[in-house]
Amino acid sequence: MNSVCWHVLGAGSLGSLWATRLARAGLPVRLILRDKARLTAYNAQAGLAFNEKGQRQTFAIPAQTLSADEPIQRLLVACKAYDAERAVAAVAHRLTATADVLLLQNGLGSQDAVAARIPEARCIFVSSTEGAYRDEDWSVMFAGQGSNWLGDTQHDAAPAWLDELKQAGIPHQWTADIAERLWRKLALNCAINPLTVLHQCRNGGLQAHAEQVTALCAELAHVLQRCGQSGAAEGLLDQVQQVIAATAGNYSSMYQDVAQGRRTEIRYLLGHVCATAAAIDCAAPKLNQLRLRLIEHLNARGLPSD
Ligand code: NAD
Ligand code: KPL
């Protein structure tokens, strides 16, 4: 039987990381690019490059624009959380009646917004702890081993195509509770990333602000418990301290976004926790204050605060 084509929407860091590994395994892949200009630029290259441990391999993955008319059976949405809904809306008419849509976005909020736009499709949420960045256009550096947790909030059964991820060497695990995974990563990101921006430090620099981290974790755990995510609250402070120690020399992704003048995913991280707390009448003064300080910091640098 012929394999179903993987349409990868967004040829950024994670999209390229997935697309090149799928192509390396001989699986059919198509990149979906924003417009004709991007398609022309891509077609002028030999393909998409994958770099790992000093080795570089280029894959001539065919590409198309959002407005191509090829039907989509399996879509990997690999843009930022703030772009996901609009990007999916642009290809919604191309999805088949039984399409699977994988959502790679960090944080929470964008996945439900996308799922509401395409009620017929099976939406699978992914929480990724892999790391990648683009060293130049159309070239991705695999920067950090990790895994991909996949799950579906509507159906428990894992899709048969998970074997293709194995074939492609994409580390993954199916979970019956993807919401807990996403909430836990969100909490971790909320406890670390905004403070690294405000204190202008690497993750390890937060060891000098241990009291602030501890108080924030206590409030995050309280909100998680109140919103029915007790599992994600368990051992949160310990995990945050472990991540701070293990990544002490690194700059958080939000720190890097701000330093490079890029929009952050604040709305889907701190914004989502604060909105959830407000919706259930749960006091979260430290998180709200942190969010306001971060917004002020972003505004002062001319960056969007949503
Ligand atoms: P990125 O900015 O490198 O890539 C996003 C790509 O999507 C860009 O190339 C952008 O041009 C494209 N895009 C946006 N709108 C589009 C549209 N309408 N049509 C076509 N393309 C469009 O982002 P990334 O780092 O790959 O992150 C993607 C998601 O994965 C984020 O939510 C991020 O937090 C999460 N994540 C990233 C990493 C990482 O190491 N990069 C790790 C874990 C999670
Ligand atoms: O995921 C991260 C990020 O920088 O976004 C870590 C390293 C866990 C810090 O929150």
Short mmCIF file of C-alpha atoms and ligand atoms in Angstrom, two decimals:
data_model
loop_
_atom_site.label_atom_id
_atom_site.label_comp_id
_atom_site.label_asym_id
_atom_site.label_seq_id
_atom_site.Cartn_x
_atom_site.Cartn_y
_atom_site.Cartn_z
CA MET A 1 0.00 0.00 0.00
CA ASN A 2 1.29 3.49 -0.82
CA SER A 3 2.16 5.68 2.17
CA VAL A 4 0.00 8.73 2.79
CA CYS A 5 1.81 11.99 2.01
CA TRP A 6 2.95 14.14 4.95
CA HIS A 7 2.09 17.76 4.21
CA VAL A 8 4.26 19.96 6.43
CA LEU A 9 2.89 23.46 6.93
CA GLY A 10 5.70 25.83 7.90
CA ALA A 11 9.30 25.13 6.88
CA GLY A 12 10.82 26.66 10.03
CA SER A 13 12.90 24.88 12.66
CA LEU A 14 10.60 22.06 13.78
CA GLY A 15 8.82 21.73 10.42
CA SER A 16 12.18 21.23 8.69
CA LEU A 17 13.35 18.84 11.41
CA TRP A 18 10.31 16.63 10.86
CA ALA A 19 10.20 16.98 7.06
CA THR A 20 13.86 16.06 6.52
CA ARG A 21 13.73 13.01 8.79
CA LEU A 22 10.53 11.76 7.12
CA ALA A 23 12.12 12.30 3.69
CA ARG A 24 15.33 10.56 4.81
CA ALA A 25 13.21 7.47 5.58
CA GLY A 26 11.83 7.54 2.03
CA LEU A 27 8.36 8.68 3.11
CA PRO A 28 6.41 11.05 0.83
CA VAL A 29 6.58 14.65 2.10
CA ARG A 30 5.43 18.03 0.72
CA LEU A 31 6.31 21.39 2.21
CA ILE A 32 3.58 24.00 2.26
CA LEU A 33 5.06 27.49 1.98
CA ARG A 34 3.42 30.82 2.60
CA ASP A 35 3.39 32.24 -0.94
CA LYS A 36 4.87 32.18 -4.44
CA ALA A 37 7.90 34.25 -3.44
CA ARG A 38 8.89 31.69 -0.77
CA LEU A 39 8.24 28.85 -3.20
CA THR A 40 10.46 30.46 -5.86
CA ALA A 41 13.21 31.03 -3.27
CA TYR A 42 12.98 27.41 -2.13
CA ASN A 43 12.95 26.01 -5.67
CA ALA A 44 16.18 27.89 -6.39
CA GLN A 45 17.89 25.69 -3.74
CA ALA A 46 18.76 21.99 -3.90
CA GLY A 47 16.24 21.32 -1.16
CA LEU A 48 16.02 21.37 2.61
CA ALA A 49 19.19 20.68 4.60
CA PHE A 50 19.41 18.71 7.83
CA ASN A 51 22.47 19.16 10.05
CA GLU A 52 23.40 16.88 12.89
CA LYS A 53 26.76 16.29 14.62
CA GLY A 54 28.68 18.05 11.85
CA GLN A 55 26.99 16.05 9.06
CA ARG A 56 24.84 17.81 6.48
CA GLN A 57 22.34 16.14 4.17
CA THR A 58 20.04 17.88 1.71
CA PHE A 59 16.66 16.51 0.69
CA ALA A 60 14.85 17.62 -2.47
CA ILE A 61 11.43 17.69 -0.84
CA PRO A 62 8.75 19.00 -3.23
CA ALA A 63 7.06 22.20 -2.08
CA GLN A 64 3.83 24.02 -2.87
CA THR A 65 1.95 27.08 -1.63
CA LEU A 66 -1.08 27.20 0.64
CA SER A 67 -3.27 27.65 -2.43
CA ALA A 68 -2.19 24.47 -4.27
CA ASP A 69 -5.14 22.20 -4.96
CA GLU A 70 -3.73 18.84 -3.86
CA PRO A 71 -5.95 17.24 -1.18
CA ILE A 72 -4.36 16.81 2.26
CA GLN A 73 -4.83 13.59 4.22
CA ARG A 74 -2.14 14.18 6.85
CA LEU A 75 -1.05 17.67 7.89
CA LEU A 76 1.73 18.61 10.27
CA VAL A 77 1.20 22.19 11.43
CA ALA A 78 4.65 23.49 12.36
CA CYS A 79 4.19 27.24 12.67
CA LYS A 80 4.19 29.30 15.87
CA ALA A 81 1.11 29.23 18.08
CA TYR A 82 0.08 32.76 16.99
CA ASP A 83 0.14 31.77 13.28
CA ALA A 84 -1.46 28.32 13.51
CA GLU A 85 -5.15 29.18 13.25
CA ARG A 86 -4.74 31.45 10.23
CA ALA A 87 -2.39 29.03 8.48
CA VAL A 88 -4.77 26.09 8.94
CA ALA A 89 -7.75 28.18 7.81
CA ALA A 90 -5.90 28.78 4.53
CA VAL A 91 -5.71 25.04 3.77
CA ALA A 92 -8.91 23.86 5.53
CA HIS A 93 -10.72 23.38 2.19
CA ARG A 94 -7.97 20.97 1.09
CA LEU A 95 -8.37 18.58 4.04
CA THR A 96 -10.03 15.27 3.19
CA ALA A 97 -13.02 14.07 5.22
CA THR A 98 -10.76 11.70 7.20
CA ALA A 99 -7.71 13.96 7.55
CA ASP A 100 -5.34 13.81 10.52
CA VAL A 101 -3.87 17.14 11.65
CA LEU A 102 -0.85 17.18 13.97
CA LEU A 103 -0.40 20.37 15.97
CA LEU A 104 3.19 20.99 17.09
CA GLN A 105 2.58 24.28 18.90
CA ASN A 106 3.95 25.02 22.34
CA GLY A 107 1.67 26.31 25.10
CA LEU A 108 -2.10 25.99 25.04
CA GLY A 109 -4.97 27.77 23.36
CA SER A 110 -3.94 27.59 19.72
CA GLN A 111 -4.75 23.86 19.45
CA ASP A 112 -8.39 24.34 20.49
CA ALA A 113 -8.73 27.33 18.18
CA VAL A 114 -7.47 25.23 15.24
CA ALA A 115 -9.64 22.22 16.16
CA ALA A 116 -12.74 24.43 16.24
CA ARG A 117 -11.98 25.58 12.67
CA ILE A 118 -11.76 22.02 11.29
CA PRO A 119 -14.35 19.98 13.26
CA GLU A 120 -14.28 17.10 10.73
CA ALA A 121 -10.55 16.45 11.06
CA ARG A 122 -8.84 14.38 13.74
CA CYS A 123 -6.57 16.81 15.60
CA ILE A 124 -3.57 15.30 17.34
CA PHE A 125 -1.70 17.51 19.79
CA VAL A 126 2.07 17.17 20.05
CA SER A 127 4.30 18.28 22.91
CA SER A 128 7.90 18.34 21.72
CA THR A 129 11.03 18.48 23.83
CA GLU A 130 13.33 18.24 20.81
CA GLY A 131 15.39 21.31 19.93
CA ALA A 132 16.16 22.77 16.52
CA TYR A 133 17.05 26.07 14.93
CA ARG A 134 17.66 27.39 11.45
CA ASP A 135 21.30 28.21 10.76
CA GLU A 136 20.28 29.74 7.41
CA ASP A 137 17.22 29.74 5.17
CA TRP A 138 16.18 26.20 4.22
CA SER A 139 18.63 24.59 6.63
CA VAL A 140 17.95 23.18 10.09
CA MET A 141 20.32 22.32 12.93
CA PHE A 142 19.24 19.51 15.21
CA ALA A 143 20.20 21.07 18.53
CA GLY A 144 18.71 18.95 21.27
CA GLN A 145 17.64 15.36 21.72
CA GLY A 146 14.21 14.96 23.23
CA SER A 147 10.92 13.32 22.48
CA ASN A 148 7.49 14.04 21.06
CA TRP A 149 4.41 13.21 23.08
CA LEU A 150 1.35 12.76 20.90
CA GLY A 151 -2.27 12.47 21.97
CA ASP A 152 -5.83 13.21 21.03
CA THR A 153 -8.26 14.72 23.52
CA GLN A 154 -11.24 13.13 21.69
CA HIS A 155 -10.06 9.55 20.89
CA ASP A 156 -7.75 7.30 22.91
CA ALA A 157 -6.57 4.99 20.11
CA ALA A 158 -3.17 5.70 18.61
CA PRO A 159 -3.13 6.08 14.80
CA ALA A 160 -1.49 3.30 12.79
CA TRP A 161 0.91 5.77 11.13
CA LEU A 162 2.93 6.16 14.35
CA ASP A 163 5.10 3.38 12.87
CA GLU A 164 6.19 5.86 10.22
CA LEU A 165 7.66 8.09 12.94
CA LYS A 166 9.61 5.09 14.19
CA GLN A 167 10.79 4.39 10.65
CA ALA A 168 11.89 8.04 10.38
CA GLY A 169 13.76 7.96 13.71
CA ILE A 170 11.48 10.60 15.21
CA PRO A 171 11.32 9.80 18.94
CA HIS A 172 7.73 9.70 20.11
CA GLN A 173 5.29 8.34 22.63
CA TRP A 174 1.54 8.15 22.49
CA THR A 175 -0.22 9.37 25.62
CA ALA A 176 -3.83 9.12 26.72
CA ASP A 177 -3.38 12.42 28.57
CA ILE A 178 -1.79 14.91 26.20
CA ALA A 179 -3.45 17.81 28.06
CA GLU A 180 -1.41 16.97 31.16
CA ARG A 181 1.81 16.89 29.10
CA LEU A 182 1.05 20.24 27.51
CA TRP A 183 0.07 21.82 30.84
CA ARG A 184 3.23 20.56 32.51
CA LYS A 185 5.46 21.98 29.76
CA LEU A 186 3.49 25.22 29.83
CA ALA A 187 3.97 25.49 33.61
CA LEU A 188 7.69 24.81 33.24
CA ASN A 189 7.99 27.46 30.54
CA CYS A 190 6.00 29.96 32.65
CA ALA A 191 8.22 29.38 35.68
CA ILE A 192 11.46 29.84 33.74
CA ASN A 193 11.14 31.78 30.48
CA PRO A 194 9.59 35.12 31.57
CA LEU A 195 12.01 35.43 34.50
CA THR A 196 15.01 34.90 32.22
CA VAL A 197 13.73 37.75 30.05
CA LEU A 198 13.11 40.10 32.98
CA HIS A 199 16.37 39.26 34.79
CA GLN A 200 18.26 39.17 31.49
CA CYS A 201 19.95 35.90 32.36
CA ARG A 202 20.60 32.35 31.25
CA ASN A 203 18.40 29.65 32.79
CA GLY A 204 21.08 29.00 35.45
CA GLY A 205 20.91 32.67 36.48
CA LEU A 206 17.55 31.90 38.08
CA GLN A 207 19.37 30.03 40.85
CA ALA A 208 20.01 33.51 42.25
CA HIS A 209 16.23 34.12 42.29
CA ALA A 210 15.25 30.86 43.97
CA GLU A 211 12.59 32.44 46.20
CA GLN A 212 10.82 34.01 43.25
CA VAL A 213 10.89 30.71 41.31
CA THR A 214 9.57 28.81 44.35
CA ALA A 215 6.68 31.25 44.89
CA LEU A 216 5.77 31.17 41.20
CA CYS A 217 5.76 27.35 41.14
CA ALA A 218 3.50 27.25 44.20
CA GLU A 219 1.01 29.56 42.45
CA LEU A 220 1.24 27.64 39.18
CA ALA A 221 0.62 24.36 41.03
CA HIS A 222 -2.40 25.90 42.75
CA VAL A 223 -3.92 27.05 39.43
CA LEU A 224 -3.23 23.62 37.87
CA GLN A 225 -4.96 21.86 40.76
CA ARG A 226 -7.93 24.20 40.59
CA CYS A 227 -8.38 23.73 36.84
CA GLY A 228 -8.37 19.92 37.03
CA GLN A 229 -4.70 19.38 36.12
CA SER A 230 -3.39 18.02 39.42
CA GLY A 231 -1.12 15.54 37.59
CA ALA A 232 0.70 18.42 35.89
CA ALA A 233 1.17 20.11 39.29
CA GLU A 234 2.88 17.16 40.92
CA GLY A 235 6.54 17.80 41.71
CA LEU A 236 6.53 20.98 39.60
CA LEU A 237 9.08 22.88 41.68
CA ASP A 238 11.49 19.91 41.68
CA GLN A 239 11.20 19.59 37.92
CA VAL A 240 11.70 23.31 37.37
CA GLN A 241 14.82 23.24 39.56
CA GLN A 242 16.13 20.20 37.66
CA VAL A 243 15.59 21.90 34.29
CA ILE A 244 17.25 25.10 35.51
CA ALA A 245 20.29 23.08 36.64
CA ALA A 246 20.39 20.89 33.51
CA THR A 247 20.09 23.87 31.13
CA ALA A 248 21.99 26.38 33.28
CA GLY A 249 24.19 27.56 30.40
CA ASN A 250 21.31 28.02 27.93
CA TYR A 251 19.16 31.00 27.15
CA SER A 252 15.44 30.16 27.22
CA SER A 253 13.53 30.24 23.94
CA MET A 254 11.64 33.35 25.08
CA TYR A 255 14.88 35.10 26.01
CA GLN A 256 16.22 34.33 22.52
CA ASP A 257 13.00 35.51 20.84
CA VAL A 258 13.14 38.86 22.66
CA ALA A 259 16.89 39.27 22.13
CA GLN A 260 16.39 38.75 18.38
CA GLY A 261 13.36 41.05 18.18
CA ARG A 262 10.95 38.19 17.43
CA ARG A 263 7.38 37.91 18.60
CA THR A 264 6.96 35.64 21.65
CA GLU A 265 4.26 33.06 22.38
CA ILE A 266 3.32 34.86 25.65
CA ARG A 267 -0.40 34.63 24.92
CA TYR A 268 -0.26 30.81 24.81
CA LEU A 269 1.95 30.53 27.92
CA LEU A 270 1.51 33.08 30.74
CA GLY A 271 -1.54 34.53 28.96
CA HIS A 272 -3.24 31.13 28.92
CA VAL A 273 -2.56 30.41 32.61
CA CYS A 274 -3.80 33.85 33.67
CA ALA A 275 -6.94 33.57 31.50
CA THR A 276 -7.65 30.06 32.86
CA ALA A 277 -7.20 31.24 36.46
CA ALA A 278 -9.55 34.19 35.86
CA ALA A 279 -12.18 31.94 34.25
CA ILE A 280 -12.34 29.74 37.35
CA ASP A 281 -12.03 32.60 39.85
CA CYS A 282 -8.67 31.44 41.08
CA ALA A 283 -6.45 34.20 42.46
CA ALA A 284 -3.07 34.28 40.69
CA PRO A 285 -1.46 37.59 41.72
CA LYS A 286 2.16 36.62 41.05
CA LEU A 287 1.41 35.23 37.59
CA ASN A 288 -0.67 38.27 36.66
CA GLN A 289 2.04 40.62 37.88
CA LEU A 290 4.69 38.68 35.97
CA ARG A 291 2.57 38.84 32.83
CA LEU A 292 2.13 42.61 33.16
CA ARG A 293 5.86 43.13 33.73
CA LEU A 294 6.63 41.00 30.70
CA ILE A 295 4.12 42.91 28.56
CA GLU A 296 5.73 46.18 29.65
CA HIS A 297 9.15 44.79 28.74
CA LEU A 298 7.92 43.67 25.29
CA ASN A 299 6.12 46.96 24.62
CA ALA A 300 9.27 48.91 25.52
CA ARG A 301 11.06 46.94 22.78
CA GLY A 302 8.31 47.43 20.23
CA LEU A 303 7.35 43.75 20.32
CA PRO A 304 3.75 42.49 20.24
CA SER A 305 2.48 41.57 23.69
CA ASP A 306 -0.21 39.14 22.56
P1 NAD B 1 9.79 28.80 13.33
O1 NAD B 1 9.49 30.24 13.45
O2 NAD B 1 11.19 28.36 13.15
O3 NAD B 1 8.95 28.16 12.13
C1 NAD B 1 7.64 28.50 11.86
C2 NAD B 1 7.49 28.54 10.34
O4 NAD B 1 6.11 28.64 10.02
C3 NAD B 1 8.19 29.75 9.70
O5 NAD B 1 9.01 29.28 8.64
C4 NAD B 1 7.03 30.59 9.18
O6 NAD B 1 7.36 31.31 8.00
C5 NAD B 1 6.02 29.50 8.89
N1 NAD B 1 4.64 30.01 8.75
C6 NAD B 1 3.94 30.81 9.58
N2 NAD B 1 2.72 31.06 9.07
C7 NAD B 1 2.65 30.38 7.89
C8 NAD B 1 1.65 30.26 6.90
N3 NAD B 1 0.49 30.89 7.00
N4 NAD B 1 1.92 29.49 5.82
C9 NAD B 1 3.10 28.85 5.68
N5 NAD B 1 4.10 28.93 6.61
C10 NAD B 1 3.86 29.70 7.69
O7 NAD B 1 9.14 28.10 14.62
P2 NAD B 1 9.61 26.76 15.36
O8 NAD B 1 10.77 27.06 16.24
O9 NAD B 1 9.72 25.66 14.38
O10 NAD B 1 8.37 26.54 16.33
C11 NAD B 1 7.14 25.98 15.92
C12 NAD B 1 6.39 25.60 17.20
O11 NAD B 1 7.13 24.54 17.85
C13 NAD B 1 6.31 26.74 18.23
O12 NAD B 1 5.07 26.70 18.88
C14 NAD B 1 7.44 26.42 19.18
O13 NAD B 1 7.24 26.94 20.50
C15 NAD B 1 7.42 24.91 19.19
N6 NAD B 1 8.69 24.29 19.59
C16 NAD B 1 9.85 24.65 18.95
C17 NAD B 1 11.03 24.04 19.33
C18 NAD B 1 12.35 24.38 18.66
O14 NAD B 1 13.40 23.88 19.10
N7 NAD B 1 12.38 25.17 17.61
C19 NAD B 1 11.03 23.06 20.35
C20 NAD B 1 9.83 22.70 20.95
C21 NAD B 1 8.66 23.34 20.56
O1 KPL B 2 11.57 24.75 26.97
C1 KPL B 2 12.34 25.58 27.39
C2 KPL B 2 12.44 26.86 26.65
O2 KPL B 2 13.47 27.54 26.72
O3 KPL B 2 11.45 27.18 25.98
C3 KPL B 2 13.11 25.32 28.67
C4 KPL B 2 14.56 25.05 28.37
C5 KPL B 2 12.56 24.08 29.34
C6 KPL B 2 12.97 26.45 29.62
O4 KPL B 2 11.65 26.69 29.95
#
